[in-house]
Amino acid sequence: MLKIGNHVFKSRLFLGTGKFPDLEVQQQAVEASGTEVLTFAVRRLNLENPDAPNFLERLDLKKFTLLPNTAGAATAEEAVRIARLAKASGLCDMIKVEVIGDSRTLLPDPIETLKATEILVREGFTVLPYTSDDPILARHLQEVGAHAVMPGASPIGSGLGLLNPHYIKFIIEEAKVPVIVDAGVGSPADAAAAMELGADGVLLNTAVAGAKDPVLMAEAMKLAIEAGRKGYLAGRIAKKRYASASSPLEGMVD
Ligand SMILES: CC(=O)[C@@H](O)[C@H](O)COP(=O)(O)O
């Protein structure tokens, strides 16, 4: 079980809801993924009229924990404003802090992310900041009360997979809260690799929504995350430079 703040989840896959070819495919992919947590940009919703047609309308939102995100924010102030709006509309107490510092790479702004996290924790949100793979920043985010840290595998939407598994492992080793690898996952192998490192979960969107068959890919991601988790718990063998026979001959009679 994965525990974040007061929330407990069986599934370790957090799924983004954007970029699907249509709402029917989105609905089927969400189902196939087995996810319990859906994330979406608050800015894409009409909060004054939540019943107006929107990109979540095919989903039975009562079945999921919603993780609205502050996408579109470039400063802590903007992220805090978006989070407050989401809370006031009754969307959820959880918020993914996403403060982008650069429009080409979409990398998070570390200083503004830290500021927003601190303010929102103080205001009683369950805060999951999207961060870089910097272990020191991950430590500071926890010091100000983040309920999970979400280091990027690689730039959002890039599908490049884990660019710096070494640093992500540092974050995991030191973390006192769950580590959810977020963004840049391109294939089930990437998701499994993140879980085998010891991540507590994976948040992804583009790899499923942009796949040739998003529903099949959603299922593949679900299975990869489960396999990666089991592989991590089982404890992999050490890597050796040379062969070691799988059927040792020692002790065998001629
Ligand atoms: C949906 C969402 O929150 C994205 O900002 C997230 O980081 C996913 O990234 P990918 O689309 O690369 O999976």
PDB file of C-alpha atoms and ligand atoms in Angstrom:
ATOM      1  CA  MET A   1       0.000   0.000   0.000  1.00  0.00           C
ATOM      2  CA  LEU A   2       1.156   3.505  -0.794  1.00  0.00           C
ATOM      3  CA  LYS A   3       0.384   6.139   1.845  1.00  0.00           C
ATOM      4  CA  ILE A   4       0.554   9.841   1.022  1.00  0.00           C
ATOM      5  CA  GLY A   5      -0.720  12.139   3.770  1.00  0.00           C
ATOM      6  CA  ASN A   6      -4.040  10.604   4.791  1.00  0.00           C
ATOM      7  CA  HIS A   7      -4.528   8.848   1.450  1.00  0.00           C
ATOM      8  CA  VAL A   8      -3.830   5.165   0.943  1.00  0.00           C
ATOM      9  CA  PHE A   9      -3.550   3.611  -2.523  1.00  0.00           C
ATOM     10  CA  LYS A  10      -3.195   0.091  -3.881  1.00  0.00           C
ATOM     11  CA  SER A  11      -2.167   1.257  -7.337  1.00  0.00           C
ATOM     12  CA  ARG A  12       1.208   2.934  -7.697  1.00  0.00           C
ATOM     13  CA  LEU A  13       0.407   4.437 -11.088  1.00  0.00           C
ATOM     14  CA  PHE A  14      -0.738   8.068 -11.173  1.00  0.00           C
ATOM     15  CA  LEU A  15      -2.175   8.981 -14.542  1.00  0.00           C
ATOM     16  CA  GLY A  16      -2.447  12.316 -16.341  1.00  0.00           C
ATOM     17  CA  THR A  17      -5.649  12.968 -18.263  1.00  0.00           C
ATOM     18  CA  GLY A  18      -4.512  15.245 -21.098  1.00  0.00           C
ATOM     19  CA  LYS A  19      -3.479  14.625 -24.721  1.00  0.00           C
ATOM     20  CA  PHE A  20      -5.756  11.594 -25.364  1.00  0.00           C
ATOM     21  CA  PRO A  21      -7.090  11.320 -28.920  1.00  0.00           C
ATOM     22  CA  ASP A  22     -10.664  11.438 -27.585  1.00  0.00           C
ATOM     23  CA  LEU A  23     -12.613  11.090 -24.354  1.00  0.00           C
ATOM     24  CA  GLU A  24     -13.720   7.516 -25.086  1.00  0.00           C
ATOM     25  CA  VAL A  25     -10.090   6.362 -25.378  1.00  0.00           C
ATOM     26  CA  GLN A  26      -9.210   8.387 -22.293  1.00  0.00           C
ATOM     27  CA  GLN A  27     -11.934   6.634 -20.296  1.00  0.00           C
ATOM     28  CA  GLN A  28     -10.873   3.155 -21.451  1.00  0.00           C
ATOM     29  CA  ALA A  29      -7.190   3.873 -20.803  1.00  0.00           C
ATOM     30  CA  VAL A  30      -7.909   5.148 -17.298  1.00  0.00           C
ATOM     31  CA  GLU A  31      -9.793   1.939 -16.595  1.00  0.00           C
ATOM     32  CA  ALA A  32      -7.084  -0.307 -18.079  1.00  0.00           C
ATOM     33  CA  SER A  33      -4.390   1.449 -16.034  1.00  0.00           C
ATOM     34  CA  GLY A  34      -6.005   0.520 -12.722  1.00  0.00           C
ATOM     35  CA  THR A  35      -5.031   3.960 -11.448  1.00  0.00           C
ATOM     36  CA  GLU A  36      -6.658   5.442  -8.370  1.00  0.00           C
ATOM     37  CA  VAL A  37      -5.156   8.911  -8.827  1.00  0.00           C
ATOM     38  CA  LEU A  38      -5.886  11.212 -11.738  1.00  0.00           C
ATOM     39  CA  THR A  39      -4.002  14.413 -12.337  1.00  0.00           C
ATOM     40  CA  PHE A  40      -5.059  17.343 -14.483  1.00  0.00           C
ATOM     41  CA  ALA A  41      -4.286  21.034 -14.881  1.00  0.00           C
ATOM     42  CA  VAL A  42      -6.665  23.153 -12.811  1.00  0.00           C
ATOM     43  CA  ARG A  43      -6.343  25.813 -15.502  1.00  0.00           C
ATOM     44  CA  ARG A  44      -8.057  23.525 -18.018  1.00  0.00           C
ATOM     45  CA  LEU A  45     -11.266  23.429 -15.951  1.00  0.00           C
ATOM     46  CA  ASN A  46     -14.011  26.006 -15.826  1.00  0.00           C
ATOM     47  CA  LEU A  47     -14.181  26.267 -12.038  1.00  0.00           C
ATOM     48  CA  GLU A  48     -17.067  28.713 -12.134  1.00  0.00           C
ATOM     49  CA  ASN A  49     -19.125  26.146 -14.003  1.00  0.00           C
ATOM     50  CA  PRO A  50     -17.749  22.677 -13.219  1.00  0.00           C
ATOM     51  CA  ASP A  51     -20.699  21.049 -15.019  1.00  0.00           C
ATOM     52  CA  ALA A  52     -19.826  22.618 -18.367  1.00  0.00           C
ATOM     53  CA  PRO A  53     -18.422  20.117 -20.918  1.00  0.00           C
ATOM     54  CA  ASN A  54     -14.782  19.439 -20.126  1.00  0.00           C
ATOM     55  CA  PHE A  55     -12.021  16.904 -20.733  1.00  0.00           C
ATOM     56  CA  LEU A  56     -12.912  14.930 -17.577  1.00  0.00           C
ATOM     57  CA  GLU A  57     -16.625  14.588 -18.267  1.00  0.00           C
ATOM     58  CA  ARG A  58     -16.496  10.917 -19.322  1.00  0.00           C
ATOM     59  CA  LEU A  59     -14.810   9.857 -16.080  1.00  0.00           C
ATOM     60  CA  ASP A  60     -16.663   8.991 -12.898  1.00  0.00           C
ATOM     61  CA  LEU A  61     -14.521  11.238 -10.736  1.00  0.00           C
ATOM     62  CA  LYS A  62     -16.007   9.859  -7.504  1.00  0.00           C
ATOM     63  CA  LYS A  63     -14.067   6.645  -8.146  1.00  0.00           C
ATOM     64  CA  PHE A  64     -10.699   8.427  -8.064  1.00  0.00           C
ATOM     65  CA  THR A  65      -8.564  10.600  -5.857  1.00  0.00           C
ATOM     66  CA  LEU A  66      -7.997  13.801  -7.751  1.00  0.00           C
ATOM     67  CA  LEU A  67      -4.585  15.362  -7.908  1.00  0.00           C
ATOM     68  CA  PRO A  68      -5.096  18.755  -9.518  1.00  0.00           C
ATOM     69  CA  ASN A  69      -1.862  20.350 -10.651  1.00  0.00           C
ATOM     70  CA  THR A  70      -0.736  23.936 -10.929  1.00  0.00           C
ATOM     71  CA  ALA A  71       0.504  23.631 -14.536  1.00  0.00           C
ATOM     72  CA  GLY A  72       0.790  27.040 -16.127  1.00  0.00           C
ATOM     73  CA  ALA A  73       2.283  28.617 -12.984  1.00  0.00           C
ATOM     74  CA  ALA A  74       5.661  30.288 -13.347  1.00  0.00           C
ATOM     75  CA  THR A  75       5.872  31.637  -9.791  1.00  0.00           C
ATOM     76  CA  ALA A  76       5.048  30.412  -6.300  1.00  0.00           C
ATOM     77  CA  GLU A  77       2.373  33.082  -6.066  1.00  0.00           C
ATOM     78  CA  GLU A  78       0.600  31.778  -9.182  1.00  0.00           C
ATOM     79  CA  ALA A  79       0.843  28.162  -8.008  1.00  0.00           C
ATOM     80  CA  VAL A  80      -0.630  29.070  -4.617  1.00  0.00           C
ATOM     81  CA  ARG A  81      -3.478  30.977  -6.268  1.00  0.00           C
ATOM     82  CA  ILE A  82      -4.309  28.005  -8.535  1.00  0.00           C
ATOM     83  CA  ALA A  83      -4.169  25.572  -5.591  1.00  0.00           C
ATOM     84  CA  ARG A  84      -6.501  27.732  -3.504  1.00  0.00           C
ATOM     85  CA  LEU A  85      -8.985  27.897  -6.393  1.00  0.00           C
ATOM     86  CA  ALA A  86      -8.910  24.109  -6.723  1.00  0.00           C
ATOM     87  CA  LYS A  87      -9.541  23.666  -3.006  1.00  0.00           C
ATOM     88  CA  ALA A  88     -12.322  26.250  -2.931  1.00  0.00           C
ATOM     89  CA  SER A  89     -14.067  24.353  -5.762  1.00  0.00           C
ATOM     90  CA  GLY A  90     -13.948  21.202  -3.626  1.00  0.00           C
ATOM     91  CA  LEU A  91     -11.716  19.331  -6.082  1.00  0.00           C
ATOM     92  CA  CYS A  92      -9.417  17.780  -3.473  1.00  0.00           C
ATOM     93  CA  ASP A  93      -7.073  18.526  -0.592  1.00  0.00           C
ATOM     94  CA  MET A  94      -4.151  17.137  -2.631  1.00  0.00           C
ATOM     95  CA  ILE A  95      -2.219  19.349  -4.987  1.00  0.00           C
ATOM     96  CA  LYS A  96       0.638  18.705  -7.365  1.00  0.00           C
ATOM     97  CA  VAL A  97       2.849  21.788  -7.276  1.00  0.00           C
ATOM     98  CA  GLU A  98       4.172  22.400 -10.770  1.00  0.00           C
ATOM     99  CA  VAL A  99       6.059  25.664 -11.209  1.00  0.00           C
ATOM    100  CA  ILE A 100       7.811  25.723 -14.544  1.00  0.00           C
ATOM    101  CA  GLY A 101      11.039  27.701 -14.801  1.00  0.00           C
ATOM    102  CA  ASP A 102      11.738  27.389 -18.500  1.00  0.00           C
ATOM    103  CA  SER A 103       9.346  27.091 -21.418  1.00  0.00           C
ATOM    104  CA  ARG A 104      11.630  25.023 -23.670  1.00  0.00           C
ATOM    105  CA  THR A 105      12.612  22.296 -21.205  1.00  0.00           C
ATOM    106  CA  LEU A 106       9.600  22.662 -18.886  1.00  0.00           C
ATOM    107  CA  LEU A 107      11.978  22.040 -16.000  1.00  0.00           C
ATOM    108  CA  PRO A 108      10.661  23.051 -12.586  1.00  0.00           C
ATOM    109  CA  ASP A 109      11.812  26.275 -10.930  1.00  0.00           C
ATOM    110  CA  PRO A 110      13.416  24.970  -7.718  1.00  0.00           C
ATOM    111  CA  ILE A 111      13.159  28.163  -5.669  1.00  0.00           C
ATOM    112  CA  GLU A 112       9.536  28.918  -6.552  1.00  0.00           C
ATOM    113  CA  THR A 113       8.594  25.239  -6.109  1.00  0.00           C
ATOM    114  CA  LEU A 114      10.053  25.240  -2.604  1.00  0.00           C
ATOM    115  CA  LYS A 115       8.264  28.495  -1.706  1.00  0.00           C
ATOM    116  CA  ALA A 116       4.894  27.280  -2.998  1.00  0.00           C
ATOM    117  CA  THR A 117       5.285  23.946  -1.211  1.00  0.00           C
ATOM    118  CA  GLU A 118       5.997  25.634   2.102  1.00  0.00           C
ATOM    119  CA  ILE A 119       2.975  27.942   1.840  1.00  0.00           C
ATOM    120  CA  LEU A 120       0.559  25.204   0.759  1.00  0.00           C
ATOM    121  CA  VAL A 121       1.703  22.800   3.482  1.00  0.00           C
ATOM    122  CA  ARG A 122       1.050  25.563   6.024  1.00  0.00           C
ATOM    123  CA  GLU A 123      -2.430  26.024   4.570  1.00  0.00           C
ATOM    124  CA  GLY A 124      -3.248  22.350   5.138  1.00  0.00           C
ATOM    125  CA  PHE A 125      -2.919  20.946   1.613  1.00  0.00           C
ATOM    126  CA  THR A 126      -1.452  17.524   0.943  1.00  0.00           C
ATOM    127  CA  VAL A 127       1.396  18.698  -1.247  1.00  0.00           C
ATOM    128  CA  LEU A 128       3.203  16.718  -3.938  1.00  0.00           C
ATOM    129  CA  PRO A 129       5.804  18.909  -5.647  1.00  0.00           C
ATOM    130  CA  TYR A 130       7.099  18.100  -9.115  1.00  0.00           C
ATOM    131  CA  THR A 131      10.828  18.616  -8.779  1.00  0.00           C
ATOM    132  CA  SER A 132      14.092  18.029 -10.591  1.00  0.00           C
ATOM    133  CA  ASP A 133      16.312  15.042  -9.831  1.00  0.00           C
ATOM    134  CA  ASP A 134      18.311  17.121  -7.321  1.00  0.00           C
ATOM    135  CA  PRO A 135      18.613  15.212  -4.013  1.00  0.00           C
ATOM    136  CA  ILE A 136      19.319  18.375  -2.013  1.00  0.00           C
ATOM    137  CA  LEU A 137      16.176  20.072  -3.259  1.00  0.00           C
ATOM    138  CA  ALA A 138      14.204  16.920  -2.499  1.00  0.00           C
ATOM    139  CA  ARG A 139      15.551  17.117   1.050  1.00  0.00           C
ATOM    140  CA  HIS A 140      14.513  20.774   1.428  1.00  0.00           C
ATOM    141  CA  LEU A 141      11.036  20.018   0.078  1.00  0.00           C
ATOM    142  CA  GLN A 142      10.629  17.387   2.783  1.00  0.00           C
ATOM    143  CA  GLU A 143      11.934  19.772   5.436  1.00  0.00           C
ATOM    144  CA  VAL A 144       9.139  22.227   4.608  1.00  0.00           C
ATOM    145  CA  GLY A 145       6.581  19.417   4.849  1.00  0.00           C
ATOM    146  CA  ALA A 146       6.013  17.987   1.346  1.00  0.00           C
ATOM    147  CA  HIS A 147       3.952  14.807   1.632  1.00  0.00           C
ATOM    148  CA  ALA A 148       5.742  13.197  -1.327  1.00  0.00           C
ATOM    149  CA  VAL A 149       8.442  14.287  -3.755  1.00  0.00           C
ATOM    150  CA  MET A 150       8.078  13.825  -7.492  1.00  0.00           C
ATOM    151  CA  PRO A 151      11.412  14.016  -9.305  1.00  0.00           C
ATOM    152  CA  GLY A 152      11.258  14.081 -13.093  1.00  0.00           C
ATOM    153  CA  ALA A 153      12.748  11.157 -14.982  1.00  0.00           C
ATOM    154  CA  SER A 154      13.341  13.531 -17.929  1.00  0.00           C
ATOM    155  CA  PRO A 155      11.549  16.552 -19.430  1.00  0.00           C
ATOM    156  CA  ILE A 156       7.744  16.413 -19.506  1.00  0.00           C
ATOM    157  CA  GLY A 157       6.457  14.799 -22.681  1.00  0.00           C
ATOM    158  CA  SER A 158       9.949  13.813 -23.872  1.00  0.00           C
ATOM    159  CA  GLY A 159       9.628  10.067 -23.349  1.00  0.00           C
ATOM    160  CA  LEU A 160      13.378   9.941 -22.710  1.00  0.00           C
ATOM    161  CA  GLY A 161      13.035   7.772 -19.616  1.00  0.00           C
ATOM    162  CA  LEU A 162      15.311   7.915 -16.580  1.00  0.00           C
ATOM    163  CA  LEU A 163      18.158  10.264 -17.471  1.00  0.00           C
ATOM    164  CA  ASN A 164      19.751  10.222 -14.038  1.00  0.00           C
ATOM    165  CA  PRO A 165      18.893   7.046 -12.159  1.00  0.00           C
ATOM    166  CA  HIS A 166      21.902   7.620  -9.912  1.00  0.00           C
ATOM    167  CA  TYR A 167      20.483  10.857  -8.449  1.00  0.00           C
ATOM    168  CA  ILE A 168      16.942   9.473  -8.305  1.00  0.00           C
ATOM    169  CA  LYS A 169      18.379   6.628  -6.225  1.00  0.00           C
ATOM    170  CA  PHE A 170      20.012   9.173  -3.872  1.00  0.00           C
ATOM    171  CA  ILE A 171      16.593  10.799  -3.436  1.00  0.00           C
ATOM    172  CA  ILE A 172      14.949   7.429  -2.754  1.00  0.00           C
ATOM    173  CA  GLU A 173      17.613   6.353  -0.253  1.00  0.00           C
ATOM    174  CA  GLU A 174      17.210   9.496   1.799  1.00  0.00           C
ATOM    175  CA  ALA A 175      13.468  10.071   1.468  1.00  0.00           C
ATOM    176  CA  LYS A 176      11.191  10.023   4.502  1.00  0.00           C
ATOM    177  CA  VAL A 177       8.111  10.456   2.272  1.00  0.00           C
ATOM    178  CA  PRO A 178       7.058   8.567  -0.869  1.00  0.00           C
ATOM    179  CA  VAL A 179       9.009   9.254  -4.053  1.00  0.00           C
ATOM    180  CA  ILE A 180       6.877   9.301  -7.195  1.00  0.00           C
ATOM    181  CA  VAL A 181       8.886   9.479 -10.418  1.00  0.00           C
ATOM    182  CA  ASP A 182       7.032  11.999 -12.570  1.00  0.00           C
ATOM    183  CA  ALA A 183       7.403  12.979 -16.223  1.00  0.00           C
ATOM    184  CA  GLY A 184       9.450  11.748 -19.135  1.00  0.00           C
ATOM    185  CA  VAL A 185       8.550   8.071 -18.855  1.00  0.00           C
ATOM    186  CA  GLY A 186       8.393   6.758 -22.418  1.00  0.00           C
ATOM    187  CA  SER A 187       7.832   3.030 -22.168  1.00  0.00           C
ATOM    188  CA  PRO A 188       6.890   0.285 -19.707  1.00  0.00           C
ATOM    189  CA  ALA A 189      10.610  -0.496 -19.351  1.00  0.00           C
ATOM    190  CA  ASP A 190      11.195   3.060 -18.031  1.00  0.00           C
ATOM    191  CA  ALA A 191       8.362   2.710 -15.523  1.00  0.00           C
ATOM    192  CA  ALA A 192       9.652  -0.679 -14.350  1.00  0.00           C
ATOM    193  CA  ALA A 193      13.190   0.721 -14.052  1.00  0.00           C
ATOM    194  CA  ALA A 194      11.954   3.551 -11.817  1.00  0.00           C
ATOM    195  CA  MET A 195      10.126   1.077  -9.600  1.00  0.00           C
ATOM    196  CA  GLU A 196      13.134  -1.266  -9.483  1.00  0.00           C
ATOM    197  CA  LEU A 197      15.195   1.642  -8.189  1.00  0.00           C
ATOM    198  CA  GLY A 198      12.792   1.744  -5.250  1.00  0.00           C
ATOM    199  CA  ALA A 199      10.418   4.525  -6.291  1.00  0.00           C
ATOM    200  CA  ASP A 200       7.050   4.321  -4.542  1.00  0.00           C
ATOM    201  CA  GLY A 201       5.110   5.139  -7.686  1.00  0.00           C
ATOM    202  CA  VAL A 202       5.174   6.629 -11.169  1.00  0.00           C
ATOM    203  CA  LEU A 203       3.170   9.529 -12.604  1.00  0.00           C
ATOM    204  CA  LEU A 204       2.858   9.526 -16.364  1.00  0.00           C
ATOM    205  CA  ASN A 205       0.682  10.863 -19.134  1.00  0.00           C
ATOM    206  CA  THR A 206       2.202  11.273 -22.595  1.00  0.00           C
ATOM    207  CA  ALA A 207       3.505   7.701 -22.890  1.00  0.00           C
ATOM    208  CA  VAL A 208      -0.056   6.402 -22.600  1.00  0.00           C
ATOM    209  CA  ALA A 209      -2.040   9.191 -24.257  1.00  0.00           C
ATOM    210  CA  GLY A 210       0.355   9.381 -27.223  1.00  0.00           C
ATOM    211  CA  ALA A 211       0.798   5.637 -27.757  1.00  0.00           C
ATOM    212  CA  LYS A 212      -0.521   3.998 -30.927  1.00  0.00           C
ATOM    213  CA  ASP A 213      -2.904   2.037 -28.684  1.00  0.00           C
ATOM    214  CA  PRO A 214      -3.329   4.060 -25.474  1.00  0.00           C
ATOM    215  CA  VAL A 215      -5.570   1.462 -23.809  1.00  0.00           C
ATOM    216  CA  LEU A 216      -3.075  -1.357 -24.321  1.00  0.00           C
ATOM    217  CA  MET A 217      -0.222   0.903 -23.201  1.00  0.00           C
ATOM    218  CA  ALA A 218      -2.146   1.825 -20.049  1.00  0.00           C
ATOM    219  CA  GLU A 219      -2.385  -1.842 -19.167  1.00  0.00           C
ATOM    220  CA  ALA A 220       1.291  -2.376 -20.025  1.00  0.00           C
ATOM    221  CA  MET A 221       2.264   0.477 -17.679  1.00  0.00           C
ATOM    222  CA  LYS A 222       0.148  -0.990 -14.898  1.00  0.00           C
ATOM    223  CA  LEU A 223       1.860  -4.374 -15.261  1.00  0.00           C
ATOM    224  CA  ALA A 224       5.331  -2.809 -15.560  1.00  0.00           C
ATOM    225  CA  ILE A 225       4.866  -0.839 -12.361  1.00  0.00           C
ATOM    226  CA  GLU A 226       3.654  -3.927 -10.533  1.00  0.00           C
ATOM    227  CA  ALA A 227       6.567  -5.987 -11.912  1.00  0.00           C
ATOM    228  CA  GLY A 228       9.104  -3.288 -11.060  1.00  0.00           C
ATOM    229  CA  ARG A 229       7.784  -3.070  -7.503  1.00  0.00           C
ATOM    230  CA  LYS A 230       7.974  -6.842  -7.040  1.00  0.00           C
ATOM    231  CA  GLY A 231      11.465  -6.906  -8.549  1.00  0.00           C
ATOM    232  CA  TYR A 232      12.572  -4.211  -6.100  1.00  0.00           C
ATOM    233  CA  LEU A 233      11.106  -6.051  -3.108  1.00  0.00           C
ATOM    234  CA  ALA A 234      12.561  -9.371  -4.274  1.00  0.00           C
ATOM    235  CA  GLY A 235      16.074  -7.894  -4.420  1.00  0.00           C
ATOM    236  CA  ARG A 236      17.958  -8.248  -7.670  1.00  0.00           C
ATOM    237  CA  ILE A 237      21.260 -10.129  -8.007  1.00  0.00           C
ATOM    238  CA  ALA A 238      24.495  -8.168  -7.988  1.00  0.00           C
ATOM    239  CA  LYS A 239      26.021  -7.432 -11.385  1.00  0.00           C
ATOM    240  CA  LYS A 240      29.272  -9.341 -12.048  1.00  0.00           C
ATOM    241  CA  ARG A 241      31.940  -8.653 -14.647  1.00  0.00           C
ATOM    242  CA  TYR A 242      32.349 -12.331 -15.585  1.00  0.00           C
ATOM    243  CA  ALA A 243      30.162 -15.395 -16.040  1.00  0.00           C
ATOM    244  CA  SER A 244      29.115 -17.637 -13.235  1.00  0.00           C
ATOM    245  CA  ALA A 245      27.617 -20.963 -14.348  1.00  0.00           C
ATOM    246  CA  SER A 246      23.890 -21.373 -13.773  1.00  0.00           C
ATOM    247  CA  SER A 247      24.307 -25.124 -13.201  1.00  0.00           C
ATOM    248  CA  PRO A 248      27.379 -25.429 -10.982  1.00  0.00           C
ATOM    249  CA  LEU A 249      29.257 -28.703 -11.437  1.00  0.00           C
ATOM    250  CA  GLU A 250      30.752 -28.656  -7.945  1.00  0.00           C
ATOM    251  CA  GLY A 251      29.913 -31.710  -5.831  1.00  0.00           C
ATOM    252  CA  MET A 252      28.550 -33.663  -8.807  1.00  0.00           C
ATOM    253  CA  VAL A 253      29.747 -37.262  -9.256  1.00  0.00           C
ATOM    254  CA  ASP A 254      31.199 -38.358 -12.638  1.00  0.00           C
TER     255      ASP A 254
HETATM  256  C1  LIG B   1       0.043  15.382 -16.419  1.00  0.00           C
HETATM  257  C2  LIG B   1       1.174  15.916 -15.698  1.00  0.00           C
HETATM  258  O1  LIG B   1       1.125  16.176 -14.517  1.00  0.00           O
HETATM  259  C3  LIG B   1       2.442  16.126 -16.456  1.00  0.00           C
HETATM  260  O2  LIG B   1       2.904  17.411 -16.213  1.00  0.00           O
HETATM  261  C4  LIG B   1       3.375  15.057 -15.975  1.00  0.00           C
HETATM  262  O3  LIG B   1       4.529  15.555 -15.481  1.00  0.00           O
HETATM  263  C5  LIG B   1       3.494  13.916 -16.904  1.00  0.00           C
HETATM  264  O4  LIG B   1       4.561  13.983 -17.773  1.00  0.00           O
HETATM  265  P1  LIG B   1       4.638  13.014 -19.040  1.00  0.00           P
HETATM  266  O5  LIG B   1       3.580  13.471 -19.959  1.00  0.00           O
HETATM  267  O6  LIG B   1       6.023  13.170 -19.567  1.00  0.00           O
HETATM  268  O7  LIG B   1       4.368  11.615 -18.550  1.00  0.00           O
END
